[in-house]
mmCIF file of C-alpha atoms in Angstrom:
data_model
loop_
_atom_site.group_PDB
_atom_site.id
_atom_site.type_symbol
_atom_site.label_atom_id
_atom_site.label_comp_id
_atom_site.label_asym_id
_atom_site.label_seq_id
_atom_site.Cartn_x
_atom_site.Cartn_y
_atom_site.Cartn_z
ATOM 1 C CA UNK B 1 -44.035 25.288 4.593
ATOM 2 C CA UNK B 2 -44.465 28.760 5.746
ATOM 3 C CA UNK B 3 -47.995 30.525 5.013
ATOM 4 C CA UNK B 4 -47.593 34.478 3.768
ATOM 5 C CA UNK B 5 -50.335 36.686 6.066
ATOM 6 C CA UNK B 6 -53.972 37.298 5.235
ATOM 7 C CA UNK B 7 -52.488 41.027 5.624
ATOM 8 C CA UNK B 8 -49.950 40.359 3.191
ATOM 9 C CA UNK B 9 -52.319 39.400 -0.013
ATOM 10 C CA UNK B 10 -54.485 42.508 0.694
ATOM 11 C CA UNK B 11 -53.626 45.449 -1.630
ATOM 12 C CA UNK B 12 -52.229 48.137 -0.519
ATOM 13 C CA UNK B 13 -54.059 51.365 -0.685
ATOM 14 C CA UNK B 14 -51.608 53.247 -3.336
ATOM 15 C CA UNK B 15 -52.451 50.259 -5.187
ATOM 16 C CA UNK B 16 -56.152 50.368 -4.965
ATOM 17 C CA UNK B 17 -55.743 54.141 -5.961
ATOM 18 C CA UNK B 18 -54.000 52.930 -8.949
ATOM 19 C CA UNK B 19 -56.397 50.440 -9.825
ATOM 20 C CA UNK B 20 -59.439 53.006 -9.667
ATOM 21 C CA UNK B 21 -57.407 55.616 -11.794
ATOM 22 C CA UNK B 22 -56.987 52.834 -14.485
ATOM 23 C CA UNK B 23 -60.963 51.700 -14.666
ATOM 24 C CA UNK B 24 -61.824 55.455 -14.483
ATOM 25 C CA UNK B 25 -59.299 55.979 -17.964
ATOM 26 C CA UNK B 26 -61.157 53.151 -19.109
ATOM 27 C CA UNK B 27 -64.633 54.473 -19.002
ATOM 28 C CA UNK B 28 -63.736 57.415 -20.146
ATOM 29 C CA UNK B 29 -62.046 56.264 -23.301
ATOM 30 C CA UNK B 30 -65.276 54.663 -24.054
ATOM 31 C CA UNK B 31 -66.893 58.227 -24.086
ATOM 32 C CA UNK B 32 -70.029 59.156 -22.576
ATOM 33 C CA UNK B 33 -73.377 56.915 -21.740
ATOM 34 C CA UNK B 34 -76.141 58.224 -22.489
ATOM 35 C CA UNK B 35 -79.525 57.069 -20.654
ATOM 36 C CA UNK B 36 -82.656 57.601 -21.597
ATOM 37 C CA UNK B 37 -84.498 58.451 -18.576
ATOM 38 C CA UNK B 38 -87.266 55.455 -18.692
ATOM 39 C CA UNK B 39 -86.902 53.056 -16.033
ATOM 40 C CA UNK B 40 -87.400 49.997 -17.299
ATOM 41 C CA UNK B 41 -85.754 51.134 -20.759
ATOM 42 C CA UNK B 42 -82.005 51.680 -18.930
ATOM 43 C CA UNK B 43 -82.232 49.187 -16.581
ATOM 44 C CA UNK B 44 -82.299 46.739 -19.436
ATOM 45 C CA UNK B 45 -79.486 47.664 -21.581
ATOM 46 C CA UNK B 46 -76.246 46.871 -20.810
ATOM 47 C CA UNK B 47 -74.663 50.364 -18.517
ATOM 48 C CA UNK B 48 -77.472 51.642 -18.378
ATOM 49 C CA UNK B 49 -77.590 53.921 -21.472
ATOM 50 C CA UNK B 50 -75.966 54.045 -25.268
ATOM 51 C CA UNK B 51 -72.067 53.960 -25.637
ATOM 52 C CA UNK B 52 -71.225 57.340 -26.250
ATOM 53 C CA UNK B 53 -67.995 55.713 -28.381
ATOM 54 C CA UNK B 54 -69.989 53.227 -30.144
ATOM 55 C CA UNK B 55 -72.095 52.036 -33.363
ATOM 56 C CA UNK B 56 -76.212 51.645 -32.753
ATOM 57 C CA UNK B 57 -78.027 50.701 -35.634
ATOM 58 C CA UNK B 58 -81.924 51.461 -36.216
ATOM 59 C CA UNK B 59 -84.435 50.139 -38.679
ATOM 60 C CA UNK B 60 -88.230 50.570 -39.467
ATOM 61 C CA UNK B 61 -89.860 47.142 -38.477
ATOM 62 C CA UNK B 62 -91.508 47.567 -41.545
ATOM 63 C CA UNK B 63 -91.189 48.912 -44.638
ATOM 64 C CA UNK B 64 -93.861 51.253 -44.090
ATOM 65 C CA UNK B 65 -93.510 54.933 -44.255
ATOM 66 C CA UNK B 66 -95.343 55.260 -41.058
ATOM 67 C CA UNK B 67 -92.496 53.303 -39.052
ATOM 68 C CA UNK B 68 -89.835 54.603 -41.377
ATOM 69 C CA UNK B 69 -90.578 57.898 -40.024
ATOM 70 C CA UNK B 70 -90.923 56.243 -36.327
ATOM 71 C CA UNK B 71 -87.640 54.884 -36.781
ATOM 72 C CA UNK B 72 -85.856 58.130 -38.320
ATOM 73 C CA UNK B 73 -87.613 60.205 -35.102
ATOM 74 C CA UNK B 74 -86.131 57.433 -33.014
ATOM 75 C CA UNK B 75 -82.767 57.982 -33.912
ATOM 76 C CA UNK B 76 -83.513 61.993 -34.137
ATOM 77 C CA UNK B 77 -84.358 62.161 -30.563
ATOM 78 C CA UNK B 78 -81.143 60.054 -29.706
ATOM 79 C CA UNK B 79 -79.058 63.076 -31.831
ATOM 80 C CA UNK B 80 -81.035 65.732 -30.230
ATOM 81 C CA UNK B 81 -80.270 64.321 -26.686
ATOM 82 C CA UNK B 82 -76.196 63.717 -27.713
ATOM 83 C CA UNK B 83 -76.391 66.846 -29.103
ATOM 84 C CA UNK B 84 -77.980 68.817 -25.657
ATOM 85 C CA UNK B 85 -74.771 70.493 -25.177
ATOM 86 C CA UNK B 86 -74.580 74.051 -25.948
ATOM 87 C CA UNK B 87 -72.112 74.664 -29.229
ATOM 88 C CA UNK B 88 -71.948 71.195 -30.593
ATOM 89 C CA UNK B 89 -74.061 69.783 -33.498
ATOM 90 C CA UNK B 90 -74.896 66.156 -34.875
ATOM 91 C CA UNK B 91 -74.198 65.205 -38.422
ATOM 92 C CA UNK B 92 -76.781 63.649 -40.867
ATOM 93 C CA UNK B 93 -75.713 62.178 -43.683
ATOM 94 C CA UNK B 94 -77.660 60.479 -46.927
ATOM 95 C CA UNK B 95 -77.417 59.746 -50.381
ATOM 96 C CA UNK B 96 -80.943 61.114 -50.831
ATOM 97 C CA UNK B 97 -82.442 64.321 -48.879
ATOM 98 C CA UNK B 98 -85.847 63.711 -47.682
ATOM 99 C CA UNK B 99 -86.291 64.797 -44.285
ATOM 100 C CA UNK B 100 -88.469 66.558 -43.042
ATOM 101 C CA UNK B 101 -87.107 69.257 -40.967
ATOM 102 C CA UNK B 102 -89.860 70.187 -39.021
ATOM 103 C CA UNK B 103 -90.593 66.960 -38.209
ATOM 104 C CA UNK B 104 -87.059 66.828 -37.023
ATOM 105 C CA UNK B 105 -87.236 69.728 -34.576
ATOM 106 C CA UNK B 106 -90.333 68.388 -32.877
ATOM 107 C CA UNK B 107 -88.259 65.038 -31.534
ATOM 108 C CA UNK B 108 -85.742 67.730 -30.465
ATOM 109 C CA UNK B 109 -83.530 68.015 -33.442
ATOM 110 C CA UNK B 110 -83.797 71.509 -34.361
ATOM 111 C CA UNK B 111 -81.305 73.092 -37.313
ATOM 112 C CA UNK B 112 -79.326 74.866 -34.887
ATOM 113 C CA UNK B 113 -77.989 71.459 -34.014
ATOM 114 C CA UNK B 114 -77.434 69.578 -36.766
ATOM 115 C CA UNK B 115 -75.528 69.834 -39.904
ATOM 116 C CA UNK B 116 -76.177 67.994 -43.595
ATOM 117 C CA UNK B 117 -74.456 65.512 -45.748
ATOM 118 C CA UNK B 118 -75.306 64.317 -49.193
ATOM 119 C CA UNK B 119 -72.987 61.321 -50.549
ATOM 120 C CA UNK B 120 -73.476 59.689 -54.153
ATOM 121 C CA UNK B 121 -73.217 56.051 -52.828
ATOM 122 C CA UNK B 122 -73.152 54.229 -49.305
ATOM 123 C CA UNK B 123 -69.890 53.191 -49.831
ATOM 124 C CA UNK B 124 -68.933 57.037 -50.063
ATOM 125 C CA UNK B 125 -71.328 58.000 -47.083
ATOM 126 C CA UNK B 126 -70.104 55.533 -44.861
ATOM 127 C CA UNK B 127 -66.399 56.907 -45.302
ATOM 128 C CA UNK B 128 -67.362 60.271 -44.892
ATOM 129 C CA UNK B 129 -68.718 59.001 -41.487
ATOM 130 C CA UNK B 130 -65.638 57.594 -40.810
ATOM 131 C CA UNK B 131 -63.773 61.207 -41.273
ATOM 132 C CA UNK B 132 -66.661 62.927 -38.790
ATOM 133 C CA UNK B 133 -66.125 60.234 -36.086
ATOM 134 C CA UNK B 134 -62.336 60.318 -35.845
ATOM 135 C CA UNK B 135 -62.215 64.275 -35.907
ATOM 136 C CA UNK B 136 -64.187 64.058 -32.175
ATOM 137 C CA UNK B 137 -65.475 67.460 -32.464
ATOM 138 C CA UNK B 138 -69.166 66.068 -33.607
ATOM 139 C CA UNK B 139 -72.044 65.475 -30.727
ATOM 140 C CA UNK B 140 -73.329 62.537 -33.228
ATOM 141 C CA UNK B 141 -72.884 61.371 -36.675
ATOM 142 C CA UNK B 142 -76.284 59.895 -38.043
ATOM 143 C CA UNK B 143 -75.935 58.340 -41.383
ATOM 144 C CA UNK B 144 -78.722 56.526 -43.851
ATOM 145 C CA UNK B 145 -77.645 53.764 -45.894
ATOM 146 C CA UNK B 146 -79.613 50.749 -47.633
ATOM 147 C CA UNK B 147 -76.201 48.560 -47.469
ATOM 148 C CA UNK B 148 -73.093 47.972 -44.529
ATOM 149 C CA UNK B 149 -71.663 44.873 -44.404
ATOM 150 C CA UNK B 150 -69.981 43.421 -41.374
ATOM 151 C CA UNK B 151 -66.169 45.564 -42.794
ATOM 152 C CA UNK B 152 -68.183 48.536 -42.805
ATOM 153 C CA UNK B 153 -69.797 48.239 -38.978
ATOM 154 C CA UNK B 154 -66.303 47.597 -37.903
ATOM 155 C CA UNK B 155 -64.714 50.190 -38.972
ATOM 156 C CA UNK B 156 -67.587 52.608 -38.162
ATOM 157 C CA UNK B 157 -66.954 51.149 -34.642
ATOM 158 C CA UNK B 158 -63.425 51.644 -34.610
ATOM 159 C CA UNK B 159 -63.561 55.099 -35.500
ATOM 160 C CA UNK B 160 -66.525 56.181 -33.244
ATOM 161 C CA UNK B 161 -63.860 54.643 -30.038
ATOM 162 C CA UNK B 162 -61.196 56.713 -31.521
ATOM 163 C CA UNK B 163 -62.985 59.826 -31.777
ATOM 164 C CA UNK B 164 -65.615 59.099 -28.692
ATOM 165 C CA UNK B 165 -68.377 60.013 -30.783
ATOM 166 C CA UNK B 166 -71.637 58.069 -31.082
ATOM 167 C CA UNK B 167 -72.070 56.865 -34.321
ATOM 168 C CA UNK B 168 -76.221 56.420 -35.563
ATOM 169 C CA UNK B 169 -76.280 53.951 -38.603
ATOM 170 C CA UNK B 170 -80.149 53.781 -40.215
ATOM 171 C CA UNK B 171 -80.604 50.793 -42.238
ATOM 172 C CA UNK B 172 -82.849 51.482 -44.616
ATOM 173 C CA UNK B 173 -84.963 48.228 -46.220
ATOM 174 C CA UNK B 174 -83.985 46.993 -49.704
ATOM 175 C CA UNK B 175 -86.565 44.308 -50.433
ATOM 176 C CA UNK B 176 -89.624 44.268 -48.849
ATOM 177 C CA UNK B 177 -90.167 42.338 -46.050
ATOM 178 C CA UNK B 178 -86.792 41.362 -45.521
ATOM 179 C CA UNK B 179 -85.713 43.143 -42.251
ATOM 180 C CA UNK B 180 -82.163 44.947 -42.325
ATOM 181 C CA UNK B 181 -80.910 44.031 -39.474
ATOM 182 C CA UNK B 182 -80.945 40.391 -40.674
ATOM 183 C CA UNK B 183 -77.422 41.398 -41.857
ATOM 184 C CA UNK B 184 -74.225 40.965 -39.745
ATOM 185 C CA UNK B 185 -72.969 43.904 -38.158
ATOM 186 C CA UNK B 186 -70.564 44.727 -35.260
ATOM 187 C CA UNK B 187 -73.248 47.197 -33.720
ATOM 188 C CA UNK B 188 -73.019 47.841 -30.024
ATOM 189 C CA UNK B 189 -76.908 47.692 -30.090
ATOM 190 C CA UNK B 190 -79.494 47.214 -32.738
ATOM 191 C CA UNK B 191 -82.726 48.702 -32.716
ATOM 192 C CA UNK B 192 -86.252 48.006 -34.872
ATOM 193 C CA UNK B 193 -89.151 51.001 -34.372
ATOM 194 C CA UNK B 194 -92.589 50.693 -35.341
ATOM 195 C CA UNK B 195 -95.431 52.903 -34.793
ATOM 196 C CA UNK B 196 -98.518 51.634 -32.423
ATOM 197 C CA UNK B 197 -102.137 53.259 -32.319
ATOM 198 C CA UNK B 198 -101.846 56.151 -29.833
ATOM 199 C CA UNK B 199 -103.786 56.525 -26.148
ATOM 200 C CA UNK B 200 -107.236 57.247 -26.129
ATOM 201 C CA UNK B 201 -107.621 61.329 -24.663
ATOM 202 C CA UNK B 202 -110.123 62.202 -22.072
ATOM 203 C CA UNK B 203 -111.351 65.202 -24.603
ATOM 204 C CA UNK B 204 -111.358 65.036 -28.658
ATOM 205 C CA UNK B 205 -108.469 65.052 -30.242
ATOM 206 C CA UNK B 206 -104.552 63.116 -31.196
ATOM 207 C CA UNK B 207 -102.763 61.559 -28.715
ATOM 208 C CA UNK B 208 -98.565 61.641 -28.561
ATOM 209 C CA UNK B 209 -97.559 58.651 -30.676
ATOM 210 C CA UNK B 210 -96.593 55.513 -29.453
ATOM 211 C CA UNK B 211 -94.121 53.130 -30.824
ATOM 212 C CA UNK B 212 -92.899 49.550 -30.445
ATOM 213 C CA UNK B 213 -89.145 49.639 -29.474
ATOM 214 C CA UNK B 214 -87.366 46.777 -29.773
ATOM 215 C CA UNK B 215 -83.704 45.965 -28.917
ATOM 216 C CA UNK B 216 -82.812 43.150 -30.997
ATOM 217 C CA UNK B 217 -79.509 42.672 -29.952
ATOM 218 C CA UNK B 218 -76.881 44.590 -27.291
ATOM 219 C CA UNK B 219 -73.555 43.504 -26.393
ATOM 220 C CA UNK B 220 -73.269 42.537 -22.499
ATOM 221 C CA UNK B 221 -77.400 42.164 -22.627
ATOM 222 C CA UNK B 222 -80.489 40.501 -23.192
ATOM 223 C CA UNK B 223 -82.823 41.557 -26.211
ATOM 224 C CA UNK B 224 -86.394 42.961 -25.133
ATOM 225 C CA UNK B 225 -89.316 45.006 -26.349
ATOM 226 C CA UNK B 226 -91.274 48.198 -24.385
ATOM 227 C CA UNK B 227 -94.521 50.198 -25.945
ATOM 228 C CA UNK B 228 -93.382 53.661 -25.530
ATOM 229 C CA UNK B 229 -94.232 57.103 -26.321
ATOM 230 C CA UNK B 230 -92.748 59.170 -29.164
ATOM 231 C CA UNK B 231 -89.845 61.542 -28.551
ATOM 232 C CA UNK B 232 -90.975 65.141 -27.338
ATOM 233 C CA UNK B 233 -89.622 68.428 -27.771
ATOM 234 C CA UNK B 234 -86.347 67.317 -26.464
ATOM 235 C CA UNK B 235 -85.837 63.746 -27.650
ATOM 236 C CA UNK B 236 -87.157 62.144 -24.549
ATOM 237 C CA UNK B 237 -89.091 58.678 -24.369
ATOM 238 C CA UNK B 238 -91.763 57.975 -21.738
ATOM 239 C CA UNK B 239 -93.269 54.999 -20.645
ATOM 240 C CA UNK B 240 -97.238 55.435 -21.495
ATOM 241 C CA UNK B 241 -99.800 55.581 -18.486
ATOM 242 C CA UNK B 242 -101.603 52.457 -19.178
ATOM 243 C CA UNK B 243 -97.856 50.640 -18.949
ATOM 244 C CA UNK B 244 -95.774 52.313 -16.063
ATOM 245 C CA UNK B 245 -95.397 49.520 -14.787
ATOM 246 C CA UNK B 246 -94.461 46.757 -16.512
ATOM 247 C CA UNK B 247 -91.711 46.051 -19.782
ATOM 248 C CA UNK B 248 -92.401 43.204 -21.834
ATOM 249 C CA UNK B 249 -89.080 41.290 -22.852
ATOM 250 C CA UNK B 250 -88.672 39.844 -26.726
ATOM 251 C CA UNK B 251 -91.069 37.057 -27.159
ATOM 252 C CA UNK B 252 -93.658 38.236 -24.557
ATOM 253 C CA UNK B 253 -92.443 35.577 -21.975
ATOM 254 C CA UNK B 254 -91.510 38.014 -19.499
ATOM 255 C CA UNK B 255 -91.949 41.139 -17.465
ATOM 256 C CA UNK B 256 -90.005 43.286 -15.793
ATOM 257 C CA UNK B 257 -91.060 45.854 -13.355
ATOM 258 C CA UNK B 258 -90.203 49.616 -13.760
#
């Protein structure tokens, strides 16, 4: 029995060239990924940044107002960042208005890049999300809803891959105490914000927030939790001084160096 070549087996380059094009159409069906520029933060998730064509879901990890307004500057800063482009705008859509605009603009969001949407119900929210997704022509769709179940985050991720657009879905609580992302969801990652005293300053005066970010679940990754600074002016994360350093995975049992 005759044995082919080692030469033989190898690929030819055409067909290398062919194989690259095809991964490269891949990616880029997937849409953009977006990283957030802290260390430890991207070299956790799973490619290094959000799916640009995918569902991320954020809660409060309490029902405080305190880290309900953590969690909605979370997810502003994430819009603000999509949304960095000159000429686009992010969507935000609820079934009650009560955002704060300024608030907004300082994590980056300012009204020149985002646009409103008020629904009755979350039933009739989530498929006007659907509609922004598919069209393609949004930077972000943000939406607000106290219920999804697991037919709703599938769709929401079907039509965020067909339109490559990043979809933001904001669980809000419905009993107290009972954490929303408890329900099942297709998410690509899911995402619970709460606020943390802020740094002590060398002189008098208010430090830049700080907030416990926790990934409690990603696709292709392990969960974990970083102390972090609020977003600034442009959406951006940092690590604080005091923790450069070090990331502190779900559970506490590990660390991971910047």
């Amino acid at each position: 029995m005759s044995m082919l070549p080692i030469s033989s087996l190898r690929p030819r380059a055409d067909e290398l060239a062919a194989l690259r094009e095809a991964v490269a159409r891949v990616a880029a069906s997937r849409g953009p990924v977006l990283p957030f520029g802290v260390g430890p933060l991207d070299h956790l998730l799973a490619g290094g940044g959000l799916d640009g064509a995918g569902l991320h879901e954020v809660a409060g990890a309490s029902a405080s107002w305190s880290d309900d307004a953590a969690a909605t500057l979370f997810a502003a800063g994430i819009a603000a960042r999509f949304a960095a482009a000159p000429g686009v705008s992010a969507l935000w859509a609820l079934t009650r208005f009560d955002l704060y605009a300024p608030g907004l603009e300082q994590a980056g969001l300012g009204p020149d890049r985002v646009l409103y949407a008020q629904g009755r119900t979350d039933k009739e929210l989530l498929a006007m999300c659907e509609d922004a997704l598919r069209d393609g022509s949004l930077a972000c769709v943000i939406a607000e809803v106290k219920a999804a179940d697991q037919t709703a985050t599938r769709r929401l991720q079907l039509a965020a891959s067909e339109g490559n657009t990043p979809m933001l879905l904001y669980r809000r609580y419905r009993r107290y105490g009972q954490c929303p992302l408890g329900d099942p969801s297709l998410a690509m990652t899911r995402w619970r914000i709460g606020t943390l005293p802020s740094g002590r300053l060398a002189s008098p005066g208010v430090g830049r927030g700080r907030w416990s970010v926790e990934l409690v679940r990603q696709r292709g990754g392990p969960p974990f939790s970083l102390e972090l600074e609020a977003c600034d002016d442009q959406g951006r994360l940092a690590l604080p001084a005091a923790a450069r350093n070090r990331a502190i995975a779900a559970g506490g049992a590990a660390r991971h160096a910047a």
